[in-house]
């Protein structure tokens, strides 16, 4: 998508995605006190010291994948969370899920991409771990990697709208809320429904 090639677009998109995932992770960190959550390969023994913002910035800087891969990675994370409700995104797994989703998106979307060893270095993990994470992620998705143009545009439009609202004066945002817009921490879209009804996910 040509719009994503604009150098002013991606930094805002990366920042918003980071903020969105931060809110989701923090919410699920609270929920895990009351509801059991499955521990998986993505789960670290402790919270990584690097912030989600800095980690995603690092991936964006060094992955050298096409910008659309970050939208597709977002779709994958959403699908993963829908298919694995006992494995919600939290502070212990979000970093590994991020690097894995971007790598899988790059492999599926781009004609040229780096190997697992390179992505492992970018993500700060071993190649062996990267290999296991990739397999676990693919099974978690049910190998549903295809993203239709309609699905892509739906997710991208949602992100653009949220970014624009963040940049609007508070009065405009309040007006939008009064018209029925819901400030959910993280939204997923029912890809089988042509109307793309919004649903709450992983919070």
mmCIF file of N, CA and C in Angstrom, residues 25 29-30 32-33 44-50 90-93 95:
data_model
loop_
_atom_site.group_PDB
_atom_site.id
_atom_site.type_symbol
_atom_site.label_atom_id
_atom_site.label_comp_id
_atom_site.label_asym_id
_atom_site.label_seq_id
_atom_site.Cartn_x
_atom_site.Cartn_y
_atom_site.Cartn_z
ATOM 1 N N UNK A 25 -1.702 -5.638 27.369
ATOM 2 C CA UNK A 25 -0.845 -6.417 28.269
ATOM 3 C C UNK A 25 -1.103 -6.057 29.728
ATOM 4 N N UNK A 29 -2.504 -8.466 32.581
ATOM 5 C CA UNK A 29 -1.687 -8.684 33.781
ATOM 6 C C UNK A 29 -2.561 -8.635 35.027
ATOM 7 N N UNK A 30 -3.525 -7.721 35.015
ATOM 8 C CA UNK A 30 -4.458 -7.605 36.142
ATOM 9 C C UNK A 30 -5.405 -8.798 36.161
ATOM 10 N N UNK A 32 -4.958 -11.790 35.133
ATOM 11 C CA UNK A 32 -4.349 -13.084 35.470
ATOM 12 C C UNK A 32 -4.381 -13.348 36.967
ATOM 13 N N UNK A 33 -4.617 -12.323 37.760
ATOM 14 C CA UNK A 33 -4.741 -12.527 39.206
ATOM 15 C C UNK A 33 -6.049 -13.231 39.552
ATOM 16 N N UNK A 44 7.860 -15.502 29.108
ATOM 17 C CA UNK A 44 9.167 -15.357 29.732
ATOM 18 C C UNK A 44 9.083 -15.557 31.235
ATOM 19 N N UNK A 45 10.210 -15.835 31.857
ATOM 20 C CA UNK A 45 10.251 -16.022 33.306
ATOM 21 C C UNK A 45 10.029 -14.703 34.033
ATOM 22 N N UNK A 46 10.379 -13.615 33.367
ATOM 23 C CA UNK A 46 10.175 -12.280 33.938
ATOM 24 C C UNK A 46 9.823 -11.314 32.811
ATOM 25 N N UNK A 47 9.336 -10.142 33.187
ATOM 26 C CA UNK A 47 9.025 -9.132 32.182
ATOM 27 C C UNK A 47 10.319 -8.612 31.561
ATOM 28 N N UNK A 48 10.389 -8.528 30.235
ATOM 29 C CA UNK A 48 11.583 -7.949 29.606
ATOM 30 C C UNK A 48 11.779 -6.500 30.063
ATOM 31 N N UNK A 49 13.036 -6.103 30.171
ATOM 32 C CA UNK A 49 13.322 -4.737 30.631
ATOM 33 C C UNK A 49 13.066 -3.706 29.543
ATOM 34 N N UNK A 50 13.118 -4.120 28.289
ATOM 35 C CA UNK A 50 12.869 -3.187 27.183
ATOM 36 C C UNK A 50 11.362 -2.981 27.037
ATOM 37 N N UNK A 90 0.055 -10.627 27.361
ATOM 38 C CA UNK A 90 0.399 -9.959 28.615
ATOM 39 C C UNK A 90 1.860 -9.533 28.595
ATOM 40 N N UNK A 91 2.326 -8.979 29.688
ATOM 41 C CA UNK A 91 3.685 -8.426 29.729
ATOM 42 C C UNK A 91 4.768 -9.493 29.622
ATOM 43 N N UNK A 92 4.403 -10.749 29.881
ATOM 44 C CA UNK A 92 5.380 -11.830 29.857
ATOM 45 C C UNK A 92 5.538 -12.468 28.479
ATOM 46 N N UNK A 93 4.569 -12.258 27.584
ATOM 47 C CA UNK A 93 4.656 -12.911 26.279
ATOM 48 C C UNK A 93 4.590 -11.960 25.083
ATOM 49 N N UNK A 95 6.423 -9.529 23.899
ATOM 50 C CA UNK A 95 7.627 -9.287 23.087
ATOM 51 C C UNK A 95 7.887 -10.449 22.128
#
